[in-house]
Tab-separated table of C-alpha atoms and ligand atoms in Angstrom:
chain	number	residue	atom	x	y	z
A	1407	MET	CA	75.254	118.981	95.478
A	1408	LYS	CA	75.292	119.984	99.155
A	1409	GLN	CA	78.683	120.401	100.777
A	1410	ILE	CA	78.900	119.755	104.488
A	1411	ASN	CA	81.828	119.665	106.872
A	1412	SER	CA	80.104	119.517	110.239
A	1413	ILE	CA	78.812	116.315	111.811
A	1414	LYS	CA	75.791	118.099	113.277
A	1415	ASP	CA	74.751	119.501	109.889
A	1416	MET	CA	75.211	116.095	108.304
A	1417	GLN	CA	73.031	114.398	110.909
A	1418	LYS	CA	70.371	117.098	110.552
A	1419	LEU	CA	70.222	116.683	106.795
A	1420	ILE	CA	70.027	112.889	107.021
A	1421	ALA	CA	67.210	113.101	109.586
A	1422	GLU	CA	65.244	115.322	107.183
A	1423	GLU	CA	65.851	112.998	104.229
A	1424	LYS	CA	64.846	109.958	106.272
A	1425	ARG	CA	61.663	111.685	107.423
A	1426	ALA	CA	60.876	112.227	103.747
A	1427	GLY	CA	61.302	108.463	103.213
A	1428	LYS	CA	64.509	108.705	101.191
A	1429	VAL	CA	66.889	105.773	100.842
A	1430	ILE	CA	70.434	106.836	101.747
A	1431	GLY	CA	73.432	105.472	99.837
A	1432	PHE	CA	76.912	106.096	101.211
A	1433	VAL	CA	80.302	106.029	99.484
A	1434	PRO	CA	83.122	106.617	101.993
A	1435	THR	CA	86.431	107.665	100.439
A	1436	MET	CA	89.738	109.323	101.246
A	1437	GLY	CA	89.364	111.596	98.236
A	1438	TYR	CA	91.589	112.243	95.241
A	1439	LEU	CA	88.755	110.667	93.334
A	1440	HIS	CA	89.265	108.503	90.263
A	1441	ASP	CA	86.991	106.394	88.091
A	1442	GLY	CA	87.025	103.592	90.689
A	1443	HIS	CA	85.399	105.894	93.263
A	1444	LEU	CA	83.051	107.288	90.632
A	1445	SER	CA	81.906	103.780	89.700
A	1446	LEU	CA	80.772	103.332	93.321
A	1447	ILE	CA	78.769	106.569	93.127
A	1448	GLU	CA	77.189	105.445	89.861
A	1449	ARG	CA	76.382	102.056	91.378
A	1450	ALA	CA	74.812	103.750	94.421
A	1451	LYS	CA	72.374	105.598	92.193
A	1452	LYS	CA	70.756	102.270	91.306
A	1453	GLU	CA	69.115	101.677	94.672
A	1454	SER	CA	69.543	104.880	96.673
A	1455	ASP	CA	67.726	108.240	96.487
A	1456	VAL	CA	70.318	110.364	98.258
A	1457	ILE	CA	73.994	109.643	97.604
A	1458	VAL	CA	76.403	110.818	100.282
A	1459	VAL	CA	80.114	110.765	99.422
A	1460	SER	CA	82.528	111.344	102.276
A	1461	ILE	CA	86.103	112.505	101.905
A	1462	PHE	CA	88.210	111.985	104.970
A	1463	VAL	CA	91.852	110.949	105.113
A	1464	ASN	CA	91.642	109.005	108.337
A	1465	PRO	CA	94.857	109.286	110.387
A	1466	LEU	CA	93.897	106.237	112.467
A	1467	GLN	CA	94.369	103.846	109.576
A	1468	PHE	CA	97.903	104.979	108.687
A	1469	GLY	CA	100.930	103.497	110.417
A	1470	PRO	CA	103.711	105.784	111.728
A	1471	ASN	CA	105.864	105.173	108.627
A	1472	GLU	CA	103.040	105.357	106.115
A	1473	ASP	CA	101.946	108.105	103.756
A	1474	PHE	CA	99.330	110.056	105.768
A	1475	ASP	CA	101.044	113.442	105.344
A	1476	ARG	CA	101.729	113.071	101.653
A	1477	TYR	CA	98.488	111.251	100.751
A	1478	PRO	CA	97.196	113.091	97.649
A	1479	ARG	CA	94.469	115.656	98.384
A	1480	ASP	CA	92.542	117.969	96.046
A	1481	LEU	CA	89.124	118.930	97.361
A	1482	GLU	CA	88.273	121.327	94.536
A	1483	ARG	CA	88.858	118.654	91.927
A	1484	ASP	CA	86.950	116.087	94.007
A	1485	GLU	CA	83.938	118.410	94.306
A	1486	LYS	CA	83.641	118.645	90.528
A	1487	LEU	CA	84.065	114.905	89.986
A	1488	ALA	CA	81.602	113.915	92.722
A	1489	LEU	CA	79.005	116.336	91.369
A	1490	LYS	CA	79.447	115.036	87.828
A	1491	ALA	CA	79.119	111.415	88.971
A	1492	GLY	CA	75.800	112.214	90.672
A	1493	ALA	CA	76.598	112.693	94.377
A	1494	ASP	CA	73.931	114.638	96.274
A	1495	VAL	CA	75.970	115.403	99.371
A	1496	LEU	CA	79.722	115.772	99.839
A	1497	PHE	CA	80.729	115.327	103.473
A	1498	PHE	CA	84.310	116.402	104.218
A	1499	PRO	CA	84.905	116.789	107.941
A	1500	ASP	CA	88.421	117.701	109.061
A	1501	THR	CA	90.425	115.699	111.589
A	1502	LYS	CA	89.372	117.960	114.492
A	1503	GLU	CA	85.732	117.449	113.630
A	1504	MET	CA	86.081	113.651	113.559
A	1505	TYR	CA	88.524	113.320	116.462
A	1506	PRO	CA	88.132	116.410	118.672
A	1507	LYS	CA	89.902	114.702	121.571
A	1508	GLU	CA	91.680	111.466	122.335
A	1509	SER	CA	89.165	108.653	121.894
A	1510	VAL	CA	87.818	106.817	124.919
A	1511	VAL	CA	86.718	103.888	122.737
A	1512	THR	CA	88.089	102.550	119.460
A	1513	VAL	CA	87.146	99.428	117.512
A	1514	SER	CA	89.434	96.426	117.478
A	1515	VAL	CA	89.146	93.847	114.682
A	1516	ASN	CA	89.750	90.263	115.810
A	1517	LYS	CA	89.364	88.177	112.684
A	1518	ARG	CA	90.178	88.469	108.977
A	1519	VAL	CA	93.218	90.642	109.787
A	1520	ASP	CA	95.960	88.099	110.419
A	1521	ALA	CA	96.790	87.816	106.722
A	1522	LEU	CA	97.380	90.053	103.689
A	1523	CYS	CA	97.398	93.797	104.466
A	1524	GLY	CA	96.434	93.190	108.087
A	1525	GLU	CA	99.720	91.392	108.587
A	1526	SER	CA	101.925	94.116	107.147
A	1527	ARG	CA	99.779	97.089	108.255
A	1528	VAL	CA	99.231	96.339	111.930
A	1529	GLY	CA	96.313	98.362	113.337
A	1530	HIS	CA	95.197	99.530	109.901
A	1531	PHE	CA	91.847	97.751	110.020
A	1532	ASP	CA	91.183	98.899	113.590
A	1533	GLY	CA	91.456	102.434	112.202
A	1534	VAL	CA	89.183	101.600	109.278
A	1535	ALA	CA	86.568	99.963	111.534
A	1536	THR	CA	86.688	102.859	114.013
A	1537	VAL	CA	86.191	105.581	111.414
A	1538	LEU	CA	83.459	103.622	109.658
A	1539	THR	CA	81.627	103.062	112.934
A	1540	LYS	CA	81.604	106.836	113.363
A	1541	LEU	CA	80.659	107.537	109.746
A	1542	PHE	CA	77.892	104.926	109.801
A	1543	HIS	CA	76.407	106.611	112.871
A	1544	ILE	CA	76.701	110.046	111.290
A	1545	VAL	CA	75.321	109.159	107.843
A	1546	SER	CA	72.945	106.285	108.821
A	1547	PRO	CA	72.975	104.859	105.315
A	1548	ASP	CA	70.687	102.115	104.056
A	1549	TYR	CA	73.387	101.018	101.614
A	1550	ALA	CA	77.153	101.475	101.820
A	1551	TYR	CA	79.371	100.877	98.786
A	1552	PHE	CA	82.941	99.630	98.868
A	1553	GLY	CA	85.385	98.528	96.202
A	1554	LEU	CA	86.489	94.916	96.042
A	1555	LYS	CA	89.943	96.160	95.103
A	1556	ASP	CA	90.194	96.392	98.887
A	1557	ALA	CA	88.630	92.970	99.386
A	1558	GLN	CA	90.041	92.491	102.877
A	1559	GLN	CA	88.475	95.805	103.856
A	1560	VAL	CA	85.102	94.587	102.538
A	1561	ALA	CA	85.485	91.344	104.541
A	1562	VAL	CA	86.212	93.339	107.708
A	1563	ILE	CA	83.337	95.772	107.108
A	1564	GLU	CA	80.895	92.914	106.553
A	1565	GLY	CA	82.018	91.562	109.937
A	1566	LEU	CA	81.672	94.997	111.564
A	1567	VAL	CA	78.153	95.517	110.224
A	1568	GLU	CA	77.063	92.030	111.258
A	1569	ASP	CA	78.681	92.026	114.703
A	1570	PHE	CA	77.573	95.545	115.631
A	1571	ASN	CA	74.086	95.182	114.101
A	1572	PHE	CA	74.292	98.154	111.789
A	1573	PRO	CA	71.093	98.148	109.670
A	1574	ILE	CA	73.186	98.664	106.550
A	1575	ASN	CA	73.524	96.670	103.339
A	1576	VAL	CA	77.186	96.464	102.400
A	1577	ILE	CA	77.665	96.326	98.643
A	1578	GLY	CA	81.057	95.170	97.341
A	1579	CYS	CA	81.658	96.611	93.866
A	1580	GLU	CA	83.958	95.315	91.189
A	1581	THR	CA	87.445	96.758	90.700
A	1582	LYS	CA	87.724	99.437	88.060
A	1583	ARG	CA	90.891	99.154	85.980
A	1584	GLU	CA	92.961	101.218	83.579
A	1585	VAL	CA	92.895	99.952	79.970
A	1586	ASP	CA	96.074	97.969	80.567
A	1587	GLY	CA	94.557	96.213	83.590
A	1588	LEU	CA	96.143	98.199	86.441
A	1589	ALA	CA	93.630	98.597	89.278
A	1590	MET	CA	92.807	102.290	89.699
A	1591	SER	CA	94.126	103.762	92.930
A	1592	SER	CA	94.793	107.232	94.295
A	1593	ARG	CA	98.318	105.988	95.030
A	1594	ASN	CA	99.076	105.263	91.360
A	1595	VAL	CA	100.202	108.900	91.055
A	1596	TYR	CA	103.244	108.009	93.175
A	1597	LEU	CA	104.581	105.635	90.511
A	1598	ASN	CA	107.379	106.796	88.244
A	1599	ASP	CA	107.108	106.037	84.521
A	1600	ARG	CA	108.978	102.780	84.745
A	1601	GLU	CA	107.017	101.570	87.773
A	1602	ARG	CA	103.751	102.537	86.105
A	1603	GLN	CA	104.626	100.191	83.251
A	1604	GLU	CA	105.683	97.446	85.628
A	1605	ALA	CA	102.561	97.817	87.770
A	1606	VAL	CA	100.458	96.153	85.105
A	1607	HIS	CA	102.109	92.876	86.153
A	1608	LEU	CA	100.133	92.768	89.409
A	1609	ASN	CA	96.974	92.113	87.432
A	1610	ALA	CA	98.880	89.888	85.012
A	1611	SER	CA	100.127	87.759	87.922
A	1612	LEU	CA	96.534	87.293	89.101
A	1613	ILE	CA	95.406	86.200	85.638
A	1614	LYS	CA	98.274	83.743	85.503
A	1615	ALA	CA	97.558	82.441	88.994
A	1616	GLU	CA	93.914	81.843	88.085
A	1617	LYS	CA	95.057	79.850	85.062
A	1618	TRP	CA	97.543	77.839	87.146
A	1619	LEU	CA	94.753	77.036	89.604
A	1620	LEU	CA	92.426	75.987	86.787
A	1621	GLU	CA	95.084	73.664	85.471
A	1622	GLY	CA	95.254	72.089	88.915
A	1623	ASP	CA	97.226	73.822	91.586
A	1624	SER	CA	100.143	71.810	92.803
A	1625	GLY	CA	100.567	74.082	95.793
A	1626	GLU	CA	103.138	76.228	94.021
A	1627	THR	CA	100.950	78.995	92.645
A	1628	GLU	CA	101.931	81.540	95.294
A	1629	GLN	CA	105.632	80.875	94.715
A	1630	LYS	CA	105.165	81.102	90.949
A	1631	MET	CA	103.420	84.454	91.364
A	1632	ILE	CA	106.260	85.806	93.492
A	1633	LYS	CA	108.816	84.655	90.916
A	1634	TYR	CA	106.794	86.233	88.085
A	1635	LEU	CA	106.535	89.568	89.933
A	1636	GLU	CA	110.208	89.569	90.886
A	1637	GLU	CA	111.128	88.980	87.250
A	1638	HIS	CA	108.766	91.606	85.838
A	1639	THR	CA	108.894	94.438	88.376
A	1640	SER	CA	111.492	96.337	90.376
A	1641	GLY	CA	109.150	96.333	93.374
A	1642	VAL	CA	109.393	94.272	96.540
A	1643	VAL	CA	106.685	91.638	96.795
A	1644	ASP	CA	104.860	92.014	100.110
A	1645	TYR	CA	102.586	89.006	99.601
A	1646	CYS	CA	101.038	86.670	97.035
A	1647	LYS	CA	98.363	84.624	98.752
A	1648	ILE	CA	95.495	82.293	98.015
A	1649	LEU	CA	92.970	82.198	100.855
A	1650	SER	CA	89.320	81.448	101.506
A	1651	TYR	CA	87.068	84.503	101.191
A	1652	PRO	CA	85.793	86.291	103.222
A	1653	GLU	CA	87.376	84.358	106.114
A	1654	LEU	CA	90.917	84.889	104.803
A	1655	LEU	CA	92.091	81.525	106.067
A	1656	PRO	CA	94.033	78.798	104.276
A	1657	PRO	CA	91.629	77.169	101.787
A	1658	THR	CA	90.026	73.838	102.669
A	1659	PRO	CA	87.946	71.454	100.548
A	1660	GLN	CA	84.878	73.246	101.950
A	1661	SER	CA	85.934	76.712	100.757
A	1662	LYS	CA	83.379	78.001	98.265
A	1663	ARG	CA	85.211	81.184	97.362
A	1664	LEU	CA	88.870	81.921	97.109
A	1665	ILE	CA	90.770	85.150	96.882
A	1666	ILE	CA	94.091	85.443	95.099
A	1667	ALA	CA	95.687	88.600	96.464
A	1668	VAL	CA	98.903	90.435	95.787
A	1669	ALA	CA	100.754	93.430	97.236
A	1670	VAL	CA	103.936	94.964	95.847
A	1671	LYS	CA	105.948	97.839	97.286
A	1672	PHE	CA	107.335	100.249	94.722
A	1673	SER	CA	109.630	103.126	95.655
A	1674	ASN	CA	106.810	105.441	96.770
A	1675	ALA	CA	103.667	103.358	96.580
A	1676	ARG	CA	102.478	100.030	97.866
A	1677	LEU	CA	99.949	98.612	95.394
A	1678	ILE	CA	97.416	95.851	96.001
A	1679	ASP	CA	95.155	93.850	93.723
A	1680	ASN	CA	93.131	90.660	93.898
A	1681	VAL	CA	90.697	88.391	92.161
A	1682	ILE	CA	87.871	86.520	93.877
A	1683	LEU	CA	86.956	83.137	92.448
A	1684	ASP	CA	83.469	81.723	92.913
A	1685	ASN	CA	82.110	78.224	92.341
A	1686	ILE	CA	85.222	76.579	93.497
A	1687	LEU	CA	85.362	72.855	93.735
A	1688	CYS	CA	87.986	71.848	96.240
A	1689	ARG	CA	89.161	68.296	96.238
A	1690	PRO	CA	92.141	66.422	97.566
A	1691	GLU	CA	94.555	65.772	94.711
A	1692	SER	CA	97.521	64.215	96.362
A	1693	GLU	CA	98.427	63.687	99.969
A	1694	GLU	CA	98.146	67.423	100.346
A	1695	GLU	CA	94.694	68.875	99.898
A	1696	THR	CA	94.654	71.446	97.165
A	1697	CYS	CA	91.895	73.419	95.505
A	1698	SER	CA	90.877	73.566	91.888
A	1699	VAL	CA	88.677	76.100	90.224
A	1700	ARG	CA	85.819	75.090	87.983
B	2222	LIG	P1	89.932	105.098	99.160
B	2222	LIG	O1	89.682	106.518	98.807
B	2222	LIG	O2	91.175	104.537	98.582
B	2222	LIG	O3	89.769	104.833	100.640
B	2222	LIG	O4	88.769	104.280	98.469
B	2222	LIG	C1	87.422	104.577	98.708
B	2222	LIG	C2	86.570	103.475	98.182
B	2222	LIG	O5	86.803	103.334	96.774
B	2222	LIG	C3	86.913	102.113	98.810
B	2222	LIG	O6	85.717	101.387	99.022
B	2222	LIG	C4	87.780	101.479	97.761
B	2222	LIG	O7	87.761	100.072	97.808
B	2222	LIG	C5	87.120	101.991	96.506
B	2222	LIG	N1	88.031	101.882	95.368
B	2222	LIG	C6	89.326	102.290	95.308
B	2222	LIG	N2	89.865	101.959	94.128
B	2222	LIG	C7	88.900	101.312	93.425
B	2222	LIG	C8	88.841	100.722	92.120
B	2222	LIG	N3	89.892	100.718	91.325
B	2222	LIG	N4	87.673	100.157	91.721
B	2222	LIG	C9	86.593	100.156	92.534
B	2222	LIG	N5	86.591	100.710	93.775
B	2222	LIG	C10	87.719	101.275	94.215
């Protein structure tokens, strides 16, 4: 596995690989790798010849009161894990390399950010879109792999790639979970023992919400989720929402896909999870239009 920390070297290597006709697969991460990240690398091996994994904790996507400084980092451990999972190149530029001076231009996301994490993390997705615009130019991948655990991020990236005409296939990959159902996340290490046990209820609330929807949502599913999470965790519920996906708007009878999404703040970690429901038949049930899942 090649290890590169300079943008110039990365671009040189990619140019050589492209000249040799290689298909480039890209897995951007913030490091502290876990099985969720590794599943993206394994997925990338299916259609790409050269797998580039980036590790960059992007300051632009952290708010002033968020965890940028204490975000977990362990490059040595990440190197071993990325190599074992089959990465060919590990790209780990530092902040100076990525942002040598104050930016003249940054990317601003206009849609799909008024709800969920975009609402509570103002500017977060502008930071994500800006760093990915840079990384996409540096790595020039044919395929880029993202986890659907961060489904709003995938929705924004699909918009970025389409609107800015990046010749990149965005592949959303399924959420990897611990055996008890907790979505894997680098931030899970912040949970204390009690919170770790409680955190399983995020996934449980999604399973329940799906069932409530199947039984015919009476418009109370979000409230029932909040109540369930308040009863079963010590965390503060940030949101429980059912929206159309990927638009992230209130569902209508025309919505073909829905997302049920949840975010809970524990003492040192804000956790998110979601489920995306396909083949949804929406129909008016009472005076209010509600959606049912089939
Ligand atoms: P991060 O390092 O948190 O920025 O995540 C890097 C990539 O890994 C993103 O595309 C995430 O959506 C993805 N990812 C994080 N956790 C998981 C998970 N549990 N399952 C699948 N993908 C994940």
